[in-house]
Coordinates of C-alpha atoms in Angstrom, one line a residue:
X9 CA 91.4 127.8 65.5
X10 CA 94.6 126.4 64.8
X11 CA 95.1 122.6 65.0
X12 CA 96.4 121.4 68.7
X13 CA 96.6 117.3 67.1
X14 CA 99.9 116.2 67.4
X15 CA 101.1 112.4 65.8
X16 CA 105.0 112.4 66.2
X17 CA 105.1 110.1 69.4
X18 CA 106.8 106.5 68.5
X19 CA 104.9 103.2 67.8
X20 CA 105.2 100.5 70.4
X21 CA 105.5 96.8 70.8
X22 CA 103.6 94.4 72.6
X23 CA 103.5 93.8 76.1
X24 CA 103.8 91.8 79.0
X25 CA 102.7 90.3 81.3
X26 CA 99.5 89.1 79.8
X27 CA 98.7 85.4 81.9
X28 CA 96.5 85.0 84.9
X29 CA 98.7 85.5 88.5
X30 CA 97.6 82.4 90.4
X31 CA 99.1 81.6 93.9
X32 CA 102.3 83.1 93.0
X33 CA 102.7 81.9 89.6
X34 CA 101.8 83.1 86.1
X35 CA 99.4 80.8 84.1
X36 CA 98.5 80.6 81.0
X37 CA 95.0 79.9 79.7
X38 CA 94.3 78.5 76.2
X39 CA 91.8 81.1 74.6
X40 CA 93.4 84.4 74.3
X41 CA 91.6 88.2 74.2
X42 CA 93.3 91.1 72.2
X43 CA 93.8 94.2 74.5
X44 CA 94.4 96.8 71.6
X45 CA 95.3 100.7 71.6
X46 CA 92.8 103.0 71.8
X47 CA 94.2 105.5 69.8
X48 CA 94.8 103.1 66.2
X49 CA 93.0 99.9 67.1
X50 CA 96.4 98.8 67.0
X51 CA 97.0 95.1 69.1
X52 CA 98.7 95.8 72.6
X53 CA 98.8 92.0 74.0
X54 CA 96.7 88.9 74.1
X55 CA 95.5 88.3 77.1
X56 CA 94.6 84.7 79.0
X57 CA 91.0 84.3 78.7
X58 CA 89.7 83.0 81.6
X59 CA 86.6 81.7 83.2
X60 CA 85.3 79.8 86.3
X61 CA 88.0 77.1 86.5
X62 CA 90.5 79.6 86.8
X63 CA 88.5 81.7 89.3
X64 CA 88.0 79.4 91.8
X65 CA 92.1 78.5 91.7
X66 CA 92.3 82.0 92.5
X67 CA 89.7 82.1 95.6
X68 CA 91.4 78.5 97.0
X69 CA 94.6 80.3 96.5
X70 CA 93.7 83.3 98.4
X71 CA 91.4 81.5 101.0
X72 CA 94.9 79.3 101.6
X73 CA 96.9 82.8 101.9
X74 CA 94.6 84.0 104.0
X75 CA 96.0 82.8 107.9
X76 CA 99.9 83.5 106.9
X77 CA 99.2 87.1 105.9
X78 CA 96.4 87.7 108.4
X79 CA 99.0 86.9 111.4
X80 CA 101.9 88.2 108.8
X81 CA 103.6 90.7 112.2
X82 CA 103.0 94.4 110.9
X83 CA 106.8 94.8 110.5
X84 CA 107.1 92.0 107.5
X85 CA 103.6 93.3 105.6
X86 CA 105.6 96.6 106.3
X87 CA 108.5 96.1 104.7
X88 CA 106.5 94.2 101.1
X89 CA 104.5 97.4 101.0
X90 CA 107.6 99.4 100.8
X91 CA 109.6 97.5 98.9
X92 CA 106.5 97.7 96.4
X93 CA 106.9 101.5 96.0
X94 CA 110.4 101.5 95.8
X95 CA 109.4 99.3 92.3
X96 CA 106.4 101.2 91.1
X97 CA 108.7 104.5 91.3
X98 CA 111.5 102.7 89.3
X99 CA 109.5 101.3 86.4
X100 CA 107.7 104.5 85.9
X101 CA 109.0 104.6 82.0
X102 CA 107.2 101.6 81.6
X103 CA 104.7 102.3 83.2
X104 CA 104.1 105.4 81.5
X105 CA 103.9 103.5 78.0
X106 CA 101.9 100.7 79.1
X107 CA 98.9 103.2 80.1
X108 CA 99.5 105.1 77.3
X109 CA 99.1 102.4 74.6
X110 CA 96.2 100.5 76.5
X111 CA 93.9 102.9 78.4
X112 CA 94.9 106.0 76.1
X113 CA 96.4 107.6 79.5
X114 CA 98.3 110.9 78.7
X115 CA 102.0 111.3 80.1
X116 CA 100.8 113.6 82.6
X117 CA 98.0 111.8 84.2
X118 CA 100.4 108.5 84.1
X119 CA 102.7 109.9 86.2
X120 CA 100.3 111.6 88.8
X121 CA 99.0 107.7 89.2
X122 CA 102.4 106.3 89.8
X123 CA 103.3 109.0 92.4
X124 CA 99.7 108.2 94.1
X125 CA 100.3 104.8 94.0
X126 CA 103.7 105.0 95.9
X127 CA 102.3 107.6 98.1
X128 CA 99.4 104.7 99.1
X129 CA 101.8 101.9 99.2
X130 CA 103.7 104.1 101.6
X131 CA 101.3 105.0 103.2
X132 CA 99.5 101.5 103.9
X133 CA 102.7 100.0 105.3
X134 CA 102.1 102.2 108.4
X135 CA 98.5 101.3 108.7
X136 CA 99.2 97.1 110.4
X137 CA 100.3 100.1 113.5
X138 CA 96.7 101.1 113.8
X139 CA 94.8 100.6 116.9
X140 CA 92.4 97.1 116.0
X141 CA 90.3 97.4 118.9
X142 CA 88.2 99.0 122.2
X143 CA 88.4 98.3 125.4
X144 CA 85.1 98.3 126.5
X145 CA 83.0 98.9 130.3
X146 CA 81.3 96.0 131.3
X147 CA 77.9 95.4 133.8
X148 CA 78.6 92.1 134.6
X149 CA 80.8 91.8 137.5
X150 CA 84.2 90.3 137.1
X151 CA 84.0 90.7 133.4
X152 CA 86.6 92.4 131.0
X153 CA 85.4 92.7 127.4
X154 CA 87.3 93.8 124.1
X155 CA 86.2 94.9 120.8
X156 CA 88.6 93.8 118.1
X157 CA 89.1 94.2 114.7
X158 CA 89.9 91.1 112.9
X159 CA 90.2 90.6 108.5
X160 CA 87.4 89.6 106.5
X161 CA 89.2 87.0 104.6
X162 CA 89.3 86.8 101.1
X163 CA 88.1 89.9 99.6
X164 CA 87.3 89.7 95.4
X165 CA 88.1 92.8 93.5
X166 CA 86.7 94.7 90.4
X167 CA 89.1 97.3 88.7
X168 CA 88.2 99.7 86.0
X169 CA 90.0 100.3 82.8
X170 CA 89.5 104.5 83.6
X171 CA 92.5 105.7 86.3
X172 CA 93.4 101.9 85.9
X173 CA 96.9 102.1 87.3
X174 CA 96.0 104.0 90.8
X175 CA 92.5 103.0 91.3
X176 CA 93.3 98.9 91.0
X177 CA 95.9 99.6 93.4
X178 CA 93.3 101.1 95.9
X179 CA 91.3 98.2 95.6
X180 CA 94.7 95.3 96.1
X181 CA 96.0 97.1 98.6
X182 CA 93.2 98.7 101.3
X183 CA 92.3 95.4 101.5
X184 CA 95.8 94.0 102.2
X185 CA 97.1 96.6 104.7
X186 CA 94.5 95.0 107.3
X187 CA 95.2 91.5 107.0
X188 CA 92.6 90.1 103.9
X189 CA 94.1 88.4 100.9
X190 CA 92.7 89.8 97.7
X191 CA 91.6 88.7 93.8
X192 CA 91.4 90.9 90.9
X193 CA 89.1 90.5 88.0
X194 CA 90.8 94.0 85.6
X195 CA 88.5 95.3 83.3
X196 CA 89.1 93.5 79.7
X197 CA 89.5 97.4 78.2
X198 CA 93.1 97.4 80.0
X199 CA 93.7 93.9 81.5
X200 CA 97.7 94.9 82.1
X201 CA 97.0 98.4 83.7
X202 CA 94.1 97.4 85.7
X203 CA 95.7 94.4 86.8
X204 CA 98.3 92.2 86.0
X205 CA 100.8 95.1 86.0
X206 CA 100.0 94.9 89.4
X207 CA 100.8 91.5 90.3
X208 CA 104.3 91.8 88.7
X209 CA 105.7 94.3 91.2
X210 CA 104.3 92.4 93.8
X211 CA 105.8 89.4 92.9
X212 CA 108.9 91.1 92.5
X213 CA 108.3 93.0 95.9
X214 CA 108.3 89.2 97.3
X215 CA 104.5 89.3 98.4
X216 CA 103.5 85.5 99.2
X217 CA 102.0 83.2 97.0
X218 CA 98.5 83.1 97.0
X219 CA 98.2 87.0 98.7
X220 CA 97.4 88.7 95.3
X221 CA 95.6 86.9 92.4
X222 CA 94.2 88.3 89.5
X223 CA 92.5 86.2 86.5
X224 CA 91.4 88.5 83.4
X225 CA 88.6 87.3 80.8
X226 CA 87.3 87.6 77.7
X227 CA 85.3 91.2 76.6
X228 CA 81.1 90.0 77.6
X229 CA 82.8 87.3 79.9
X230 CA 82.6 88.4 83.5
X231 CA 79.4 86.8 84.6
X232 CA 81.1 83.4 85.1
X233 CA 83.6 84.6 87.1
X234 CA 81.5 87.0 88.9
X235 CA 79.2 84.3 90.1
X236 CA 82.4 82.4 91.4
X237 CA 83.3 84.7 93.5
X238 CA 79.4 85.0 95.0
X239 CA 79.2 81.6 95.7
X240 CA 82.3 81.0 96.9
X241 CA 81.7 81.1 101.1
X242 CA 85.7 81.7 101.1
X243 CA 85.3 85.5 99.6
X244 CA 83.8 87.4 102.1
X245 CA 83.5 90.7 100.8
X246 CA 83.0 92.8 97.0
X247 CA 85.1 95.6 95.9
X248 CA 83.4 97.1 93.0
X249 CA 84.8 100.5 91.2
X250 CA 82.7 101.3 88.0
X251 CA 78.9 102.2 87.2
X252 CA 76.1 102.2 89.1
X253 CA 74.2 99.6 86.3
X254 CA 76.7 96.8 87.0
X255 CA 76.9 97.6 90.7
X256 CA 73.4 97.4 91.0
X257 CA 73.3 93.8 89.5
X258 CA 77.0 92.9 91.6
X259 CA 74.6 94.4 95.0
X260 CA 71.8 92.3 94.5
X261 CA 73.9 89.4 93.7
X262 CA 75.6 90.2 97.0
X263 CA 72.3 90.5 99.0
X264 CA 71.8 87.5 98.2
X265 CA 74.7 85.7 99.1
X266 CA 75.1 87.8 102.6
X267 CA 78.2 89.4 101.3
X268 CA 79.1 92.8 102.2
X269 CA 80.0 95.0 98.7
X270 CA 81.9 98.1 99.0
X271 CA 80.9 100.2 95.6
X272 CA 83.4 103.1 94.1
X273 CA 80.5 104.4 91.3
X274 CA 80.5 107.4 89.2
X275 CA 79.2 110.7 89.9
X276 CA 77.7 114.0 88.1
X277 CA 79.5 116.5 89.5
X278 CA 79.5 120.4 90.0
X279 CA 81.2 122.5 90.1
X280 CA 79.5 126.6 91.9
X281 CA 81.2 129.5 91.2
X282 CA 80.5 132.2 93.0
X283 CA 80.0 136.1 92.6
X284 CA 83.1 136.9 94.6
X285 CA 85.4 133.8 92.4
X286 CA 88.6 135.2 91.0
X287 CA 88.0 134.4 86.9
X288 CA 91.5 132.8 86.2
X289 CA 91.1 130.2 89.3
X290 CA 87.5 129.4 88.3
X291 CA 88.6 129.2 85.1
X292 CA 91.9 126.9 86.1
X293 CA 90.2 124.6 88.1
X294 CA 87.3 123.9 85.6
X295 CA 89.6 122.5 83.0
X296 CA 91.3 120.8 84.9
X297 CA 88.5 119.4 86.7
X298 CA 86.6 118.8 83.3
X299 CA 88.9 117.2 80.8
X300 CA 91.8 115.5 82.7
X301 CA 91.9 112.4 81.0
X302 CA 89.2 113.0 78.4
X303 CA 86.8 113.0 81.0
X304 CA 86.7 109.7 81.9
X305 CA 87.5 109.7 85.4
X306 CA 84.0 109.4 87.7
X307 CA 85.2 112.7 90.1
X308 CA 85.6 115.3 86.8
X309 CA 83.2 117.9 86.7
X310 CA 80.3 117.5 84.2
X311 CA 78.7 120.7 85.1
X312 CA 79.4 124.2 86.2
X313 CA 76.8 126.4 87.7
X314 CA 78.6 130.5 87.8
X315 CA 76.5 133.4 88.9
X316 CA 74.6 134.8 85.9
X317 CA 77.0 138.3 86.1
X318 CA 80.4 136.6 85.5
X319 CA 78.7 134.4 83.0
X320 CA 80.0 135.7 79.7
X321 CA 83.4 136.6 80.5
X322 CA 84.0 133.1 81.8
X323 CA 82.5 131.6 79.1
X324 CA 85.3 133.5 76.7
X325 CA 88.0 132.4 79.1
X326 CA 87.1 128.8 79.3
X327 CA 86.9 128.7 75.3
X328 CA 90.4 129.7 74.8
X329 CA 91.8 127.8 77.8
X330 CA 90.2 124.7 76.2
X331 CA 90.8 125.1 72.8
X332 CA 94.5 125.7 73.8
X333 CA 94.9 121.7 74.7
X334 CA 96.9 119.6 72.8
X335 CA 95.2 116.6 71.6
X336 CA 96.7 113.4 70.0
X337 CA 99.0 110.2 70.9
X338 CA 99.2 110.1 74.9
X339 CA 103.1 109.0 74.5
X340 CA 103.6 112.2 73.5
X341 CA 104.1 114.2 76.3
X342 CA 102.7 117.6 75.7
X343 CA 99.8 115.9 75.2
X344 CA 96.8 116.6 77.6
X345 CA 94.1 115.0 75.3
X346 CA 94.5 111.4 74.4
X347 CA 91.8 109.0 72.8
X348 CA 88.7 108.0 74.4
X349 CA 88.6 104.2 75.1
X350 CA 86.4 102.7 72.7
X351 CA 83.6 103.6 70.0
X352 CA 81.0 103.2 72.0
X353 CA 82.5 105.9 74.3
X354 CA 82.5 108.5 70.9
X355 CA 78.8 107.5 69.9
X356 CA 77.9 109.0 73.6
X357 CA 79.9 111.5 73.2
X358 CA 78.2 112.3 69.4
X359 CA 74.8 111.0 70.5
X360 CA 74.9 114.1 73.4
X361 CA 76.0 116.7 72.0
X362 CA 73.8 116.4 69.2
X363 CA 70.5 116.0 71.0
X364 CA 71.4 119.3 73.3
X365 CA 72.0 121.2 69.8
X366 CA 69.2 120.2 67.9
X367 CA 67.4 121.3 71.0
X368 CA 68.6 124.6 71.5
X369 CA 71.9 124.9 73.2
X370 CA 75.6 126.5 72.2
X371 CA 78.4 125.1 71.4
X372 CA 81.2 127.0 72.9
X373 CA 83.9 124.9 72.7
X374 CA 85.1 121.7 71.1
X375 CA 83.0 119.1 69.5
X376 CA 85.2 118.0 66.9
X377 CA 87.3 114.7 66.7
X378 CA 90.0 113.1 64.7
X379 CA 89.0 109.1 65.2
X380 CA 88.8 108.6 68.6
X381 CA 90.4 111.7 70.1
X382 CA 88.3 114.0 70.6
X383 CA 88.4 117.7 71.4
X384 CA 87.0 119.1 75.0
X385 CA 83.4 120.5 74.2
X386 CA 81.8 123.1 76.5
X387 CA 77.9 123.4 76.0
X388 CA 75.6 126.3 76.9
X389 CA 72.2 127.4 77.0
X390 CA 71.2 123.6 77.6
X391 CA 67.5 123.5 77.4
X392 CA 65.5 121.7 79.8
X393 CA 64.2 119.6 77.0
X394 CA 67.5 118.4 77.0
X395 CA 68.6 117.8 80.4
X396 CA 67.4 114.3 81.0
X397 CA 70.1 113.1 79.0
X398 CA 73.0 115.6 79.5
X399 CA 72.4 116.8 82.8
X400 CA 71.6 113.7 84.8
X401 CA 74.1 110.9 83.6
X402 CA 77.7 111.6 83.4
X403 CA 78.8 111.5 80.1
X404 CA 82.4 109.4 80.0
X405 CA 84.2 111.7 78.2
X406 CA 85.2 115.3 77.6
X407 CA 82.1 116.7 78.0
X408 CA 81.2 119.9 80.1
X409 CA 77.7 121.9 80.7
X410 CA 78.0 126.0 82.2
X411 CA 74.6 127.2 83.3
X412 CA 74.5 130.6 84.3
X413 CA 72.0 131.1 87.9
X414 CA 71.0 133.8 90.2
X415 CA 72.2 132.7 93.3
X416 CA 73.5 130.3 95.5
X417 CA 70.3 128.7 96.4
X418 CA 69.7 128.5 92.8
X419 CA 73.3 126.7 92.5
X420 CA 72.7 124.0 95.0
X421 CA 69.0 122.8 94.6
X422 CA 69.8 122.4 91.1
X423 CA 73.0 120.4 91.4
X424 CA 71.4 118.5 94.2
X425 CA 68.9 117.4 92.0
X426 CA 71.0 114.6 90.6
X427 CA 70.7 110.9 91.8
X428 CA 75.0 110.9 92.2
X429 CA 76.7 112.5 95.3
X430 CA 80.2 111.9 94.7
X431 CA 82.4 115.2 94.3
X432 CA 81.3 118.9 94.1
X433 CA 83.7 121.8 94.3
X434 CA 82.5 126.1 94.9
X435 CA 85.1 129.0 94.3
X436 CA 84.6 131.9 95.8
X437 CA 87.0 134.7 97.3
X438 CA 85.5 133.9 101.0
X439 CA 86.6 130.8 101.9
X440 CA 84.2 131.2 105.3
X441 CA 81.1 131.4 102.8
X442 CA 82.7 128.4 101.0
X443 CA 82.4 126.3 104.0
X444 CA 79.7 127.2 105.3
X445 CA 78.2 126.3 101.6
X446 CA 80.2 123.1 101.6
X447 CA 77.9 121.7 104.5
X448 CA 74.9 121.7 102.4
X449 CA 75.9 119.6 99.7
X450 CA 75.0 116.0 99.9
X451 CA 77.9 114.4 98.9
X452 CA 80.7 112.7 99.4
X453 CA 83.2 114.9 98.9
X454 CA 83.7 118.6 98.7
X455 CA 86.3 120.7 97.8
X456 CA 86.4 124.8 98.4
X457 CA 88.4 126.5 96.2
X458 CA 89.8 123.4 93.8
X459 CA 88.7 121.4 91.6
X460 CA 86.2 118.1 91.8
X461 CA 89.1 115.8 90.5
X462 CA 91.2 116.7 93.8
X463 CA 92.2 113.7 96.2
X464 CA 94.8 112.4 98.1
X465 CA 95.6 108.5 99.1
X466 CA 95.0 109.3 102.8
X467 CA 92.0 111.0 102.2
X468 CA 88.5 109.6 102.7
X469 CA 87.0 109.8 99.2
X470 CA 84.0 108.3 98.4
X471 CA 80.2 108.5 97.7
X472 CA 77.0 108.9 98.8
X473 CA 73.5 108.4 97.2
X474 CA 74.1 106.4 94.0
X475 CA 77.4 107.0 93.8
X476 CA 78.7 104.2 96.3
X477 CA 79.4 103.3 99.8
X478 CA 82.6 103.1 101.3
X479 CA 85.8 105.6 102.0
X480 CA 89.5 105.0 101.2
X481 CA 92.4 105.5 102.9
X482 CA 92.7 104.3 106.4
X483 CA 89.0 104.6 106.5
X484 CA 88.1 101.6 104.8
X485 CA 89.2 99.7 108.1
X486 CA 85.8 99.9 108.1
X487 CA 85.1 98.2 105.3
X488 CA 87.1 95.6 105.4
X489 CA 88.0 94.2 108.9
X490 CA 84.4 92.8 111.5
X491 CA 84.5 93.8 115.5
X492 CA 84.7 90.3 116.9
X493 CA 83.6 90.7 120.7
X494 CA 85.6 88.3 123.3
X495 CA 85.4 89.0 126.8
X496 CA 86.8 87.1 129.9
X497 CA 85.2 86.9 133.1
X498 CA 87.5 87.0 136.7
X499 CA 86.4 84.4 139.3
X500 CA 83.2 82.3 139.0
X501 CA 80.4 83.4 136.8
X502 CA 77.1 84.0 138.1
X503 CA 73.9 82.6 136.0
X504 CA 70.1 83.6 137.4
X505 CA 69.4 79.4 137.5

């Protein structure tokens, strides 16, 4: 197979901003964190190191935000969330490079983030317009109750380094568009993307002080700041994107602080294709689905279940569809495959791979790297001796299983024998039998004839089972507003003594 590596795309500088965003300022901390590139180790920024001091300035900054933006009228939040846009769309060229030298994002997947991000912004500035509340029927005489949707308050974020650009701006801004102040605590793997990229364009979008806050820390340093935000009784809700390890720990921290925790987790997801699929689509939407972004986004597909008679042939499609992706430095942009985002995520990746082989599967496609880039692997003929590892976790990277089964039910009790239920997608060439298929999975999402890795910023995506609670879009009005009741009573009221 000829080489697909290309090294021709320019070395960068460093980077700003790199200080904490504290009611509406940047400040600096006196330990600093190296944020470095993915691809060469090379150093991006160093970041403030913070810890509790600085996290509870950010919760009394937020908790002091809080009843300015909560009665903010929906035409002034409206106008912030669309000036916002207006700036993530103009500094896409920075943008770009900033995910590409710190979360090893290609050029490709930059750019989809940036035009879901504006989309959301957009999108958001509509949703202070939605109905808050219910009129509701009364049995007491006289009596005229409403059911209305008020903010939380102060609502504490987590934001992964993985899709860090579009999925830290889910969790500042669902909370925003219905009157809650927010703080950020980015992942130390991408501080600036996850975060404090962030709270420059809203800064320069003119968001008030003390609205958005985000404090970044040291790598093995977020248990202080964590705990801040538990204790705090001004935060009154988690906002957790990542794995379902941490968020276990983050939900029984929050159990026992009475806070509500909205979790985002990761899933192990399939994709079905059926005996009537059209090849080239199933095809099409697995890579896609597979190995956008080196696997490391929680909705790509891990594994592919295809009815045993198109088996082969697909198998001889994906190869040379997969092999055909170019692999190397994400600022080049013909690049699809950039560098996964650390060593740990390559020993996984090795570990994987190796145990399924020694144990009897195939190697169809793939495994082979060049430092940290590596190439997309396909597995086959995955023994069950090997499945405990491979089959049940998601492995973060570009990692893909194809089992071949004899029919639908086969399909489905197997990939419903996961502990995740985030995304699962089935081609087939009747969409009616795709639908009616669609029903049976338990998860959270399901797409018929695309890919797992579709979404939209309107659209409800979440999880079930362990992959989370929670939906975005206008959804999570759910998640982060309480019904307050308040009736009034007309005339005198009557009392039985």
């Amino acid at each position: 197979m000829p080489s697909t590596i290309t090294n021709n795309a320019p070395v960068t500088n460093q980077i700003d901003p790199v200080d904490h965003y504290i009611a509406g300022r940047w400040q600096s901390s006196p330990d600093r964190f190296a944020t470095t590139n993915p691809l060469d180790d090379s150093v991006v920024a160093h970041i403030a190191a913070g810890g509790p001091d600085e996290a509870r300035a950010a919760v009394d900054a937020a908790a002091q935000a809080f009843p300015a933006w909560a009665s903010m009228l929906p035409v002034e939040r409206q106008r912030l969330f669309l000036h916002a846009a207006d700036l993530v769309e103009a500094r896409t060229e920075q943008i770009v490079r900033i995910l590409a030298v710190e979360a090893g994002t290609s050029t490709a997947f930059a750019k989809f983030q940036i035009a879901w991000s504006a989309n959301l912004l957009r999108q958001a500035a509509g949703w202070g317009y939605l109905p808050y509340g219910d009129l509701l029927p009364s049995d007491t005489p006289g009596r005229f109750a409403m059911a209305m949707r008020k903010p939380l308050g102060v609502v504490a974020g987590f934001t992964p380094w993985n899709g860090a650009f579009n999925l830290a701006w889910r969790t500042i801004v669902l909370p925003l568009a219905f009157g809650n102040t927010v703080l950020i605590k980015p992942s130390e793997e991408a501080p600036i993307s996850a975060g404090l990229l962030h709270a420059q364009i809203l800064h320069d979008a003119g968001f008030p002080a003390g609205v958005v806050n985000v404090v970044t820390h040291a790598p093995g340093q977020a248990a202080p700041l964590a705990d801040v935000f538990f204790e705090s009784p001004a935060v009154r809700c988690i906002n957790f994107t990542g794995s379902a390890t941490t968020a276990r720990m983050l939900a029984a921290k929050a159990g026992a602080a009475l806070k509500p925790i909205v979790l985002e987790l990761g899933g192990y997801n399939p994709l079905v294709i059926l005996d009537d699929a059209d090849l080239d689509q199933a095809v099409d939407a697995t890579v896609f689905g597979a190995f956008f972004h080196q696997g490391q986004i929680c909705m790509n597909t891990r594994k592919v279940y295809i009815d045993a008679q198109l088996h082969d042939e697909y198998l001889v499609r994906l190869a040379a569809k997969t092999d055909a992706l170019v692999r190397g430095n994400p600022l080049d942009p013909e690049v699809i495959i950039g560098p996964l985002i650390n060593d740990r995520a390559v020993t996984q990746m090795e570990t994987r791979i190796q145990d399924a082989v020694d144990k009897g599967a195939r190697v169809i496609s793939g495994n082979q790297r060049d430092q940290r880039v590596f190439a997309p692997t396909v597995l086959a003929d995955v023994p069950p001796t090997a499945v405990a590892t491979i089959g049940q976790e998601e492995t973060f990277g570009p990692l893909l299983v194809v089992e071949a089964v004899d029919s639908v039910e086969q399909a489905v009790s197997r990939a419903q024998a996961v502990p995740y239920g985030l995304s699962a997608a089935i081609v087939t060439g009747d969409e009616e039998r795709g639908l009616d298929l669609a029903r049976r999975f338990d998860a959270g999402i399901v797409h018929v004839n695309s890919s797992t890795m579709a979404g939209e910023p309107a659209l409800p995506n979440g999880g079930v089972k362990d992959s989370g609670w929670g939906r975005s879009g206008h959804y999570a009005i759910e998640d982060f507003t309480e019904i307050r009741l308040v009736t009034t009573t007309h005339g005198p009221a009557k009392y039985p003594f």
